[in-house]
PDB file of C-alpha atoms in Angstrom:
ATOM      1  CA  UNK A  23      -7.627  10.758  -2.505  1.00 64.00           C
ATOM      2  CA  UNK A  24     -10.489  13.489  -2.630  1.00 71.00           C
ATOM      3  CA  UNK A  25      -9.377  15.679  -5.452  1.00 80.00           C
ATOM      4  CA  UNK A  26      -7.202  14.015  -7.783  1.00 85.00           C
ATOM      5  CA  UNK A  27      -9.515  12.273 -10.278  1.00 85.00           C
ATOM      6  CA  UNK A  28     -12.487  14.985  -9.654  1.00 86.00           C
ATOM      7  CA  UNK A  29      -9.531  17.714 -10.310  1.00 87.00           C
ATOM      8  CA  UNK A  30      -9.142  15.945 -13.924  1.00 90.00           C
ATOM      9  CA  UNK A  31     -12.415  16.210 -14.573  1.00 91.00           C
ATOM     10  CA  UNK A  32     -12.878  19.236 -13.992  1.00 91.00           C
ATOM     11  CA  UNK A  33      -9.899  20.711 -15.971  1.00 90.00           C
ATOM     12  CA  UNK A  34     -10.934  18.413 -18.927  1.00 93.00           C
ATOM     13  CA  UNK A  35     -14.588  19.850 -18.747  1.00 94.00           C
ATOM     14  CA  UNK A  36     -13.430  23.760 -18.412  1.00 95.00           C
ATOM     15  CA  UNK A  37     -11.355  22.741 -21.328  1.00 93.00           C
ATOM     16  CA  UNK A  38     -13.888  21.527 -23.527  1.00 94.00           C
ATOM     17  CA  UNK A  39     -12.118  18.372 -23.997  1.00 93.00           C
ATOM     18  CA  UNK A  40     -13.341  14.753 -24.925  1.00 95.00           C
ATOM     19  CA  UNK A  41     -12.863  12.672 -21.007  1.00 95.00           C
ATOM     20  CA  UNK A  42     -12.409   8.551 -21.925  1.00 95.00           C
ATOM     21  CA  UNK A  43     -13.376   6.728 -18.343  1.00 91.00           C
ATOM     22  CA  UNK A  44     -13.529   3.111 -17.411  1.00 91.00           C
ATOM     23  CA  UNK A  45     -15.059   1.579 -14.156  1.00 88.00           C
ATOM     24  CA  UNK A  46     -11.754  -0.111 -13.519  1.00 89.00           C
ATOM     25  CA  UNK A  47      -8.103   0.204 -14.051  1.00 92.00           C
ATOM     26  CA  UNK A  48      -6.483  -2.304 -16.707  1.00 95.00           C
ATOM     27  CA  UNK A  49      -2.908  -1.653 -17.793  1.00 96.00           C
ATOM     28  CA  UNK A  50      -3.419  -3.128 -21.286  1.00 97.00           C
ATOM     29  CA  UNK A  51      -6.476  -2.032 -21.922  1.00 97.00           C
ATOM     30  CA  UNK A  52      -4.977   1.622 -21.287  1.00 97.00           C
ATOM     31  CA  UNK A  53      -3.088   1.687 -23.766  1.00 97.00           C
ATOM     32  CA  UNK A  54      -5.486   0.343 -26.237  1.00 97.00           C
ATOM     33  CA  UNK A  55      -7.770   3.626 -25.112  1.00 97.00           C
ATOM     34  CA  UNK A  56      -5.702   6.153 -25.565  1.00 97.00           C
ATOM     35  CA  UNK A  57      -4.323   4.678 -29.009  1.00 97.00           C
ATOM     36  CA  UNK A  58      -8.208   4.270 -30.393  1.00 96.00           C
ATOM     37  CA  UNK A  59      -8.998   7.842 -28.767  1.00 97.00           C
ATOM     38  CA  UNK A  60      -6.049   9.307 -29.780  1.00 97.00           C
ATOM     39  CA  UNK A  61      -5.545  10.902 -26.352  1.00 97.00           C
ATOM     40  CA  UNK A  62      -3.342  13.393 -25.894  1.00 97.00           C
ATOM     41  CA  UNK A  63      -3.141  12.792 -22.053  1.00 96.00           C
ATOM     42  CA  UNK A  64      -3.265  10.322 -19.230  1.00 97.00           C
ATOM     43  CA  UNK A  65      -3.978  11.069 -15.391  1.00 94.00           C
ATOM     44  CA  UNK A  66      -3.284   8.180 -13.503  1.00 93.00           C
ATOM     45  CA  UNK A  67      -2.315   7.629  -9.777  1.00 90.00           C
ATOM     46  CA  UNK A  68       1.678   6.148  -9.474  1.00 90.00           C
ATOM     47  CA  UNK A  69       0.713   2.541  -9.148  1.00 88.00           C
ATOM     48  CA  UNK A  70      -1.452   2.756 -12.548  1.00 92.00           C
ATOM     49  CA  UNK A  71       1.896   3.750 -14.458  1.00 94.00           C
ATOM     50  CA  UNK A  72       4.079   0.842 -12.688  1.00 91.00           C
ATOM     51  CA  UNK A  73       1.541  -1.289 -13.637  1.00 92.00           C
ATOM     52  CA  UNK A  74       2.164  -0.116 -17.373  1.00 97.00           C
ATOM     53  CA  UNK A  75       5.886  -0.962 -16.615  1.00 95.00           C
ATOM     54  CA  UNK A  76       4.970  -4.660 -15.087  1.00 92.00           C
ATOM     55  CA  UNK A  77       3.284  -5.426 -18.639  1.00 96.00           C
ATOM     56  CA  UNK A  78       5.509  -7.905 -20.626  1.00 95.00           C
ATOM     57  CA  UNK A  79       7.902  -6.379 -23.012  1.00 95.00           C
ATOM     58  CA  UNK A  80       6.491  -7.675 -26.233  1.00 97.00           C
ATOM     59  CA  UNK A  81       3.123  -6.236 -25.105  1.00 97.00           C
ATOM     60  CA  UNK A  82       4.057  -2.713 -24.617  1.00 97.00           C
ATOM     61  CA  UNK A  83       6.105  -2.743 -28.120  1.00 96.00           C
ATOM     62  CA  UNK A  84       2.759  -3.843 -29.801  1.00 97.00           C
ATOM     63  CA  UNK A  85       0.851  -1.000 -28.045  1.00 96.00           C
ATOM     64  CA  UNK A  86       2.404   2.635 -28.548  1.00 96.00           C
ATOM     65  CA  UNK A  87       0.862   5.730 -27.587  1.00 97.00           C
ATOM     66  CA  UNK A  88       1.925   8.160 -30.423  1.00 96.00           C
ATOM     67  CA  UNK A  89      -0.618  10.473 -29.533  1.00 97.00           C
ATOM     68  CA  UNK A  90       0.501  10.807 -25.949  1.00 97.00           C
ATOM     69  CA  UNK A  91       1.788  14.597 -24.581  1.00 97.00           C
ATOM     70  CA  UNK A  92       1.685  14.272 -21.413  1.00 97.00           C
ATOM     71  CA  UNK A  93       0.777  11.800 -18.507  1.00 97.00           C
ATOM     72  CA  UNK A  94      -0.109  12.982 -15.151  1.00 95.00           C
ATOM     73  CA  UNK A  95       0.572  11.652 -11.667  1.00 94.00           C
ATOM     74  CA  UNK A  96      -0.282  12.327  -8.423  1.00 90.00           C
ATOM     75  CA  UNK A  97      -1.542  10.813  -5.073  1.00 83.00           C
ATOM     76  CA  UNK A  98       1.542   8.807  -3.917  1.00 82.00           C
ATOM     77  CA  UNK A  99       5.506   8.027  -4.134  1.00 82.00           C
ATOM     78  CA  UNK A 100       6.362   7.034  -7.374  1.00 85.00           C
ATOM     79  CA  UNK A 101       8.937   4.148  -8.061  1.00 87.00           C
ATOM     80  CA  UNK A 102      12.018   6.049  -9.712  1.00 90.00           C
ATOM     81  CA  UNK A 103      12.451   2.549 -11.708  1.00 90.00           C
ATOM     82  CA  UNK A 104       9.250   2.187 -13.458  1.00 92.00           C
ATOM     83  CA  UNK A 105       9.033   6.606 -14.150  1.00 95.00           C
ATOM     84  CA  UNK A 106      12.343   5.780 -16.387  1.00 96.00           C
ATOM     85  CA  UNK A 107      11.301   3.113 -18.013  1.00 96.00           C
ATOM     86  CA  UNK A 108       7.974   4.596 -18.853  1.00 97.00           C
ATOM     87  CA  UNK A 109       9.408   8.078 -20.384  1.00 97.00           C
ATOM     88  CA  UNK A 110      12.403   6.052 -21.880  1.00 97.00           C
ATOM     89  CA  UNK A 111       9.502   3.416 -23.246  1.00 97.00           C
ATOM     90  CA  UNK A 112       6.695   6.367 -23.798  1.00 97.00           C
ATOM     91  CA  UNK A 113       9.093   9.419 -24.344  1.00 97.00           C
ATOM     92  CA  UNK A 114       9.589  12.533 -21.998  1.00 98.00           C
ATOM     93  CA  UNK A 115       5.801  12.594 -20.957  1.00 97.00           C
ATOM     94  CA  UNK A 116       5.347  12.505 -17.394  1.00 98.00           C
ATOM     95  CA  UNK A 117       4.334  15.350 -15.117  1.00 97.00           C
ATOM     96  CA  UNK A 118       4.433  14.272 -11.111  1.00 95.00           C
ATOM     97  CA  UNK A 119       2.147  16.709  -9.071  1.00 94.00           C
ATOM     98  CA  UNK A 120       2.638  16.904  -5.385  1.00 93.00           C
ATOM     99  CA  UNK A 121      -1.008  17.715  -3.703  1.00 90.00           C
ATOM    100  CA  UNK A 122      -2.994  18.287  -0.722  1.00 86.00           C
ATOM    101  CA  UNK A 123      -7.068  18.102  -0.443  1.00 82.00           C
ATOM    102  CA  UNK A 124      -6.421  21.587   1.885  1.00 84.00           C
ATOM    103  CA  UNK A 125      -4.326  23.544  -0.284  1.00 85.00           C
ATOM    104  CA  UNK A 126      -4.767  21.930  -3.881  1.00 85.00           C
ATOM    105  CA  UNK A 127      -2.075  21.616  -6.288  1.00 89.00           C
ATOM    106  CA  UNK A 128       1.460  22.645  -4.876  1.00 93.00           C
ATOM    107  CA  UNK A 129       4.136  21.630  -6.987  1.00 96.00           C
ATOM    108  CA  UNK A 130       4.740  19.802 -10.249  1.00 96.00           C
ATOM    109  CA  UNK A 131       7.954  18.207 -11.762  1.00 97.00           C
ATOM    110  CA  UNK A 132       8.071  18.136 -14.895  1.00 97.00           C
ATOM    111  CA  UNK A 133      10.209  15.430 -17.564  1.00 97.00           C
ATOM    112  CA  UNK A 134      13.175  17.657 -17.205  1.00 97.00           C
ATOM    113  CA  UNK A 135      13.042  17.880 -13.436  1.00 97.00           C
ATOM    114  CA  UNK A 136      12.317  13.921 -13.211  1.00 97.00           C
ATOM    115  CA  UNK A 137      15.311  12.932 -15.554  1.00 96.00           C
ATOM    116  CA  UNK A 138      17.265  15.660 -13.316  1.00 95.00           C
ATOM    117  CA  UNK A 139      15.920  13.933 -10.056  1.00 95.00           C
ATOM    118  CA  UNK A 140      12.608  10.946 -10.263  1.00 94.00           C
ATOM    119  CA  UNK A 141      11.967  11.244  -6.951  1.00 92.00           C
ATOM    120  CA  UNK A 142      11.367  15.539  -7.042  1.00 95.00           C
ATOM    121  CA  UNK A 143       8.063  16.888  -6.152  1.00 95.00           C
ATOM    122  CA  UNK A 144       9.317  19.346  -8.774  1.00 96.00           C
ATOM    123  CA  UNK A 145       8.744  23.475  -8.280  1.00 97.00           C
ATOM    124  CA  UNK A 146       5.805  25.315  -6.228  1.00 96.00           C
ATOM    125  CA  UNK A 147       3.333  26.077  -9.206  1.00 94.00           C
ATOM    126  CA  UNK A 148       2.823  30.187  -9.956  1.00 94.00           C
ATOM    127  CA  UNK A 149       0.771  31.514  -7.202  1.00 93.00           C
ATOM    128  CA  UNK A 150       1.744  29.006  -4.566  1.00 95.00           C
ATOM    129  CA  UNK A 151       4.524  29.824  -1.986  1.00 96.00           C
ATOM    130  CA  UNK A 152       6.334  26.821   0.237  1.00 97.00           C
ATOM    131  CA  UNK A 153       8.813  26.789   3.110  1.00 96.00           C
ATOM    132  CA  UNK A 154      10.593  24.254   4.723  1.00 97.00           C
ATOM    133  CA  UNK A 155      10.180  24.926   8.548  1.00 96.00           C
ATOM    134  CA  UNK A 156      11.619  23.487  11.754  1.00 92.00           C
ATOM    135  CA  UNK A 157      10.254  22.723  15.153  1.00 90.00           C
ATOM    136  CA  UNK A 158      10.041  26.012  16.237  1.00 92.00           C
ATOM    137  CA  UNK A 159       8.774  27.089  12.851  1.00 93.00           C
ATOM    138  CA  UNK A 160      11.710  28.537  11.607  1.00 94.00           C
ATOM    139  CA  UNK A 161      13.049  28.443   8.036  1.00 95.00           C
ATOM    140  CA  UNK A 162      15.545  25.662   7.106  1.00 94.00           C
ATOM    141  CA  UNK A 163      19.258  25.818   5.562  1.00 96.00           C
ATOM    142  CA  UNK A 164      18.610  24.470   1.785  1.00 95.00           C
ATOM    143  CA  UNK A 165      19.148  20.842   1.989  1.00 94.00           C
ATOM    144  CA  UNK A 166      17.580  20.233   5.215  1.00 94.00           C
ATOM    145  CA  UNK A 167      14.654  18.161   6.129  1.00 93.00           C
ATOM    146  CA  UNK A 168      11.618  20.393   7.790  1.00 94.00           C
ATOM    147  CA  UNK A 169       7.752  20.609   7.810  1.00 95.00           C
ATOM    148  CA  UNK A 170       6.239  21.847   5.009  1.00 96.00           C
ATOM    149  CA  UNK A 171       4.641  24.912   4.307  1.00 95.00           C
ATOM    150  CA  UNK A 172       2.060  26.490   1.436  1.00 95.00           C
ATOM    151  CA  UNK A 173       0.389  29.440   0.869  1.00 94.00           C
ATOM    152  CA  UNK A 174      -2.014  30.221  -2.037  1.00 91.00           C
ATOM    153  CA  UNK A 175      -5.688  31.197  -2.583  1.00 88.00           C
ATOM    154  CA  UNK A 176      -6.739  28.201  -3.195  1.00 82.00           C
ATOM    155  CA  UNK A 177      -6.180  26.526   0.734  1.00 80.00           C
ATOM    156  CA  UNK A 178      -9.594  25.454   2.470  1.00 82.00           C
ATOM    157  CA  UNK A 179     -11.046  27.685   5.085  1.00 81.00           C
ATOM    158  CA  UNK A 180     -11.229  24.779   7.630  1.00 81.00           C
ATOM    159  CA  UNK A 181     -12.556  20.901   8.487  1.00 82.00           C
ATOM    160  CA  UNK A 182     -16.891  20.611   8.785  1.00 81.00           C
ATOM    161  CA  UNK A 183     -15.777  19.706  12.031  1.00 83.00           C
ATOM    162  CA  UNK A 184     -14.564  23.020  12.777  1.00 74.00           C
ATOM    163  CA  UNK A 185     -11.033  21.735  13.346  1.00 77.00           C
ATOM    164  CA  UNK A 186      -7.971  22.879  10.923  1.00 77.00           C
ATOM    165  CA  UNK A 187      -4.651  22.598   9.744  1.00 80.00           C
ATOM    166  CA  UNK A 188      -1.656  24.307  11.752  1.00 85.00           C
ATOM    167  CA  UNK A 189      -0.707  27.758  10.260  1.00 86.00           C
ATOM    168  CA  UNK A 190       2.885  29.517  10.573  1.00 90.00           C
ATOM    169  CA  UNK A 191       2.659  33.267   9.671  1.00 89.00           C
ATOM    170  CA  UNK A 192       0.128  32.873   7.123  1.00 89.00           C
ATOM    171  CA  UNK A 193       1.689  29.206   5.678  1.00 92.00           C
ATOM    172  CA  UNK A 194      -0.816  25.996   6.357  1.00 91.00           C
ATOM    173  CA  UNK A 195       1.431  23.032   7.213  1.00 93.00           C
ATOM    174  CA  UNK A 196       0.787  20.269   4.899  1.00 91.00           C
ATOM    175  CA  UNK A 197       1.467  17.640   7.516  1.00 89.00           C
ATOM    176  CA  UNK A 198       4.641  16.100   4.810  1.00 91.00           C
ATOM    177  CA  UNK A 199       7.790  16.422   5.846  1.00 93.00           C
ATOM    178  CA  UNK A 200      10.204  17.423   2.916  1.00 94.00           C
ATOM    179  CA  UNK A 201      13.371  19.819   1.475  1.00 95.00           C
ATOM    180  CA  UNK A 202      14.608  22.003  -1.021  1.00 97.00           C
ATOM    181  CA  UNK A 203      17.996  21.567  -3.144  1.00 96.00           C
ATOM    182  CA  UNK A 204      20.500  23.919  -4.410  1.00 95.00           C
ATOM    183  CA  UNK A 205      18.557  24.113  -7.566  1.00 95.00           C
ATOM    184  CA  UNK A 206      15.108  25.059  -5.951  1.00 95.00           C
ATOM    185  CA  UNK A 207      13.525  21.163  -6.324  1.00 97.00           C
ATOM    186  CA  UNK A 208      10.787  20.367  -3.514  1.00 97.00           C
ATOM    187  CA  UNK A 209      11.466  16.792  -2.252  1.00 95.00           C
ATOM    188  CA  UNK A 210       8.515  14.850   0.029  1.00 93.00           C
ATOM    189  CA  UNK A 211      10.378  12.975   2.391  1.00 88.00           C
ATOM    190  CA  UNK A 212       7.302  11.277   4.186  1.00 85.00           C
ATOM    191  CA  UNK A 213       4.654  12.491   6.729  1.00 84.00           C
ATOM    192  CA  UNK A 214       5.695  14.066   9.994  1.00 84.00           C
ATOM    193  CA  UNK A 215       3.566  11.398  11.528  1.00 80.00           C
ATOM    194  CA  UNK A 216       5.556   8.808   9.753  1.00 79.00           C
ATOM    195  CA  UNK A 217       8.934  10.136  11.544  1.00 82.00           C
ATOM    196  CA  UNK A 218      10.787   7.885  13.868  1.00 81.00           C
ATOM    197  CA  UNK A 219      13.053   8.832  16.590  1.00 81.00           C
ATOM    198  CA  UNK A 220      15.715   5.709  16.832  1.00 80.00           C
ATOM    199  CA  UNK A 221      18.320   6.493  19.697  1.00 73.00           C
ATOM    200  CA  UNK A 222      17.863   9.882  18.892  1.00 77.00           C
ATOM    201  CA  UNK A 223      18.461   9.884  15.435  1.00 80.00           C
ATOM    202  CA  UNK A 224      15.289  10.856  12.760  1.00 82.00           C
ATOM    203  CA  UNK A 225      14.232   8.427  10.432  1.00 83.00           C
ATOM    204  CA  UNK A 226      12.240   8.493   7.274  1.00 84.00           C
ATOM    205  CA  UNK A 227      10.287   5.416   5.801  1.00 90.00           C
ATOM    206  CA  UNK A 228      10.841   6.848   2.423  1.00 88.00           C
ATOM    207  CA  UNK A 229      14.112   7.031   2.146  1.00 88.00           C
ATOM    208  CA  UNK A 230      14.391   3.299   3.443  1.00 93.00           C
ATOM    209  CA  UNK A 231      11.310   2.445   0.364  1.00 92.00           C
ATOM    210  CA  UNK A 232      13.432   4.132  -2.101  1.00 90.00           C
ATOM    211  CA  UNK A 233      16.625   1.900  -1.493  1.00 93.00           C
ATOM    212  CA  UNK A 234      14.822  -0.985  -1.557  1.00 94.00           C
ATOM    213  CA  UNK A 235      12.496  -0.162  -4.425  1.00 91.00           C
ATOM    214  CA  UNK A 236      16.003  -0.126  -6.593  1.00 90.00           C
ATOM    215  CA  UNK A 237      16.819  -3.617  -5.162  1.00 93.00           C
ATOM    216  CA  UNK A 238      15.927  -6.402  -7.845  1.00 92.00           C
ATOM    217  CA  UNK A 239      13.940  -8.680  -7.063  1.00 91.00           C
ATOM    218  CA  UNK A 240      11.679  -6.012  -4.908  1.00 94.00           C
ATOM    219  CA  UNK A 241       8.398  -5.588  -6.719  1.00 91.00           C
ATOM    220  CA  UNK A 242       6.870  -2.958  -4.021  1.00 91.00           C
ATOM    221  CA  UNK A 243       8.163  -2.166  -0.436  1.00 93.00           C
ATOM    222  CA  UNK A 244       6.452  -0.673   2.656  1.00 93.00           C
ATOM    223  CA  UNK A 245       8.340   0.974   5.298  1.00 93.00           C
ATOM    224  CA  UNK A 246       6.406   1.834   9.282  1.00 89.00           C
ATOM    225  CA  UNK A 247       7.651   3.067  12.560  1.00 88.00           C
ATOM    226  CA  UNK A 248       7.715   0.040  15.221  1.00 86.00           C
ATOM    227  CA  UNK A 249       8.287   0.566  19.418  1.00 84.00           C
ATOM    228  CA  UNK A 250      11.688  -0.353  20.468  1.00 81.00           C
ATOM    229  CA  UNK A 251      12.156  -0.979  23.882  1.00 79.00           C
ATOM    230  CA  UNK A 252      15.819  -0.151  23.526  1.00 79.00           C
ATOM    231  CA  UNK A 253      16.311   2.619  21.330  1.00 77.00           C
ATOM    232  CA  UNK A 254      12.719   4.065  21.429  1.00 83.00           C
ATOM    233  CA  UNK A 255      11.450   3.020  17.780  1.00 83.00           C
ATOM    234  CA  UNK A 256      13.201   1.262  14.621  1.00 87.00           C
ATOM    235  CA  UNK A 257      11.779   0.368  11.150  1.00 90.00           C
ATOM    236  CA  UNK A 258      10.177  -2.267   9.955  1.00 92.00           C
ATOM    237  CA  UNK A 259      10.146  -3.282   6.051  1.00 94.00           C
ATOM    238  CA  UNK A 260       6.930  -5.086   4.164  1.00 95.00           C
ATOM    239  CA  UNK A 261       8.737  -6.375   0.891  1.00 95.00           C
ATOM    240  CA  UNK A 262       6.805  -8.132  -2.021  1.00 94.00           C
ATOM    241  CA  UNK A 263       9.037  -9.858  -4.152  1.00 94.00           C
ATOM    242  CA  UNK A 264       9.262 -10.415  -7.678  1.00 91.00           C
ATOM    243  CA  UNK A 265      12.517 -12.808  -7.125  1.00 92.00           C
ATOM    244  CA  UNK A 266      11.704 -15.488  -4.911  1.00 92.00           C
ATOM    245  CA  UNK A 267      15.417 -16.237  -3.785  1.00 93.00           C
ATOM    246  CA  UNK A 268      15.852 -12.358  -2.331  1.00 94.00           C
ATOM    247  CA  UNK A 269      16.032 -12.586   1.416  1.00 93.00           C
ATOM    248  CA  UNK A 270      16.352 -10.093   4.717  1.00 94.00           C
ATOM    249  CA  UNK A 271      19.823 -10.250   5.067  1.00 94.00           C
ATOM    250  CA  UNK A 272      20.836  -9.206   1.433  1.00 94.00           C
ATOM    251  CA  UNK A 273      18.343  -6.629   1.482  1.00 96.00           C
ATOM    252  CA  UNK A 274      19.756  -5.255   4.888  1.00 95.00           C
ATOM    253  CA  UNK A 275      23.327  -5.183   3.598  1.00 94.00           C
ATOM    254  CA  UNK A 276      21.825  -3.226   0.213  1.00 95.00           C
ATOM    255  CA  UNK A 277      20.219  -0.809   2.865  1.00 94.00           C
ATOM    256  CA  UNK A 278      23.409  -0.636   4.849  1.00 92.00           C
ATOM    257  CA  UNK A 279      25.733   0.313   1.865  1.00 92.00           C
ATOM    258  CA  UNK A 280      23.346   3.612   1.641  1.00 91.00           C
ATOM    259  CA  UNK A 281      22.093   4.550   4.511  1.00 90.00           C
ATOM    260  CA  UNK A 282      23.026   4.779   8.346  1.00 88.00           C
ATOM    261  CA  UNK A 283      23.047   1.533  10.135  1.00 86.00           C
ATOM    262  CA  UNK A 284      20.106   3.143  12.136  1.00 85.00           C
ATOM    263  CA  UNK A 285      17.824   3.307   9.380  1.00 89.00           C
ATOM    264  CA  UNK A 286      18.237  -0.370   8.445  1.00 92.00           C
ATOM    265  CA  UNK A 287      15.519  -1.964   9.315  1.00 92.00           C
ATOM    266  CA  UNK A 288      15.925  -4.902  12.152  1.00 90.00           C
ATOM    267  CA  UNK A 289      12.664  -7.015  10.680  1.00 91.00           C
ATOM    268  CA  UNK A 290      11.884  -7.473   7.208  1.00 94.00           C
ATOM    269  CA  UNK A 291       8.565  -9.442   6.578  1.00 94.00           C
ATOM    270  CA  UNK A 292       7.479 -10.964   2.704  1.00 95.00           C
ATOM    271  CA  UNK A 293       4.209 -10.489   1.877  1.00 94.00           C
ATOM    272  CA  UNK A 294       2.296 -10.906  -1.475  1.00 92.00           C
ATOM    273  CA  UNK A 295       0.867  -7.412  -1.716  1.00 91.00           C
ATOM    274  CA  UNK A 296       0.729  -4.409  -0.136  1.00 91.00           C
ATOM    275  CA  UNK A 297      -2.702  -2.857   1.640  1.00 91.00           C
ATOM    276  CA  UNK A 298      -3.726  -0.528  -1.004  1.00 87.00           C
ATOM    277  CA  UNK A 299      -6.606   2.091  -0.840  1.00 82.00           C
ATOM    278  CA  UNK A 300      -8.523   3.181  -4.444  1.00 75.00           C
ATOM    279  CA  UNK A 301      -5.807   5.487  -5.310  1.00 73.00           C
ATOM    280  CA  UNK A 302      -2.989   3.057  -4.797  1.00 77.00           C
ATOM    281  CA  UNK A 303      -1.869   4.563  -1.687  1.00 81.00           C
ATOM    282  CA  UNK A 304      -0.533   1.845   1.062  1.00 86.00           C
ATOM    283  CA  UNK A 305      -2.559   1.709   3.943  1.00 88.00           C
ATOM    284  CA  UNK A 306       0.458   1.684   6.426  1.00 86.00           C
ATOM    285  CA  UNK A 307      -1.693   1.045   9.456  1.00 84.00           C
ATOM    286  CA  UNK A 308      -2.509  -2.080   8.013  1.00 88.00           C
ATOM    287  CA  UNK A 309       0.476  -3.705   7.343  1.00 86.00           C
ATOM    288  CA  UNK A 310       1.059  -4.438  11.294  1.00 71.00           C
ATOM    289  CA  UNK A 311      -1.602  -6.862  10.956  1.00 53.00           C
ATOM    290  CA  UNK A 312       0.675  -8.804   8.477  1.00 56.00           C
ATOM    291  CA  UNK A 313       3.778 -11.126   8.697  1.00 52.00           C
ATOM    292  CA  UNK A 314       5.772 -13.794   7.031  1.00 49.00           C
TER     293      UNK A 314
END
């Protein structure tokens, strides 16, 4: 949210390069700007590049971006369904950056790594080291889910308010929660905050998003951490439809065919949109405030 568009500025201007801005984000007119321009690349936040995908098909056909080498993303999940379309619409183009305001840029995948996997955070960038830790800030097995860990030159030295981030032997925790594959691919599995405990079994919200996100009929979908009285917590599901006729129970048997029957979530609520801040992130805290 801090340092994403400022961070494109300021690589454009060290570059020497012409920077096209508008006040406000159109998908159309995006495509008309960096066709007239002639711009070799676009930084945009996930929800700009889905809202590429949403145009209708006739309109992106009549607006190619010939010129385009690379788009860059950042600042939140990105839907696996719209990244395809885009780079099979757009061609191999996009480059998804996995950030933090403490410790700048940690990882990027890029087109090969998305086709591979769309949902990587890619490979730690030179210079930057990251671990996968446990509770006892330990080192995972590959393939298993841990805090995260970086450590560069480029971390902050600590909050105006004097307060920082935790620190394990020299690595700042990011505060996401993520894990490594047998190929050396980061994954972001969600923030440690955002971690349920159902009858003692973890749970991640993004996992749960990412099923449902391939569902159609699901435009967008919000996943949060409720109280249980029985089992401690469970999730809850915010779904926006873009098929009217899609209901809970389907969607909880889709969930059910992929994950563990823990992870499905017992209420599913319909809502128009989802809470967004500038940058297209959801503003999770919000969505308790809204129902049917």
């Amino acid at each position: 949210f801090h340092a994403w568009g400022f961070g494109q500025m300021a690589i454009a201007a060290t570059m020497h390069v012409t920077m096209v801005m508008t006040r406000r984000f159109d998908p159309e007119n995006t495509l008309d700007l960096v066709r007239d321009h002639r711009a070799t690349g676009l930084a945009v936040v996930p929800v700009m590049l889905e809202r590429i995908m949403d145009l209708p098909a006739a309109t992106l056909a009549a607006k190619p971006m010939p010129t385009l080498r690379f788009a860059t993303a950042s600042g939140s999940r990105m839907r696996a369904d719209s990244l395809i379309a885009f780079m099979d619409h757009f061609g191999d183009v996009v480059y998804n950056s996995y950030n933090a305001t403490e410790a700048g840029l940690i990882s990027t995948a890029v087109p090969a790594d998305l086709r591979h996997a769309p949902d990587t955070a890619g490979r730690p960038i030179a210079g930057t080291t990251v671990r996968v830790l446990d509770e006892q800030l330990d080192p995972v097995p590959t393939g298993e889910i841990g805090k995260i860990a970086v450590a560069n030159d480029s971390a902050f030295d600590g909050y105006t308010s004097d307060d920082t981030k935790d620190y394990a032997d020299g690595y700042m925790l990011s505060g996401d929660l993520g894990r490594f594959d047998s190929d050396g691919l980061l994954y972001v599995v969600g923030r440690d905050d955002e971690m349920i405990v159902s009858g003692g079994e973890n749970g991640y919200p993004l996992e749960v998003e990412q099923v449902l996100d391939a569902y159609p009929g699901v435009a967008d979908a919000a996943v949060i951490g409720v109280d249980d009285e029985r089992f401690g917590q469970r999730l809850a599901a915010y779904v926006v439809r873009s098929n009217p006729a899609v209901d809970a129970d389907t969607l909880k048997e889709h969930i059910k065919g992929q994950l563990a029957g823990y992870k499905v979530p017992r209420d599913i609520h319909f809502i128009e949109g989802l809470p967004r801040n500038a940058t297209g992130k959801v503003l999770k805290r919000n969505l308790s405030e809204k129902g049917d």
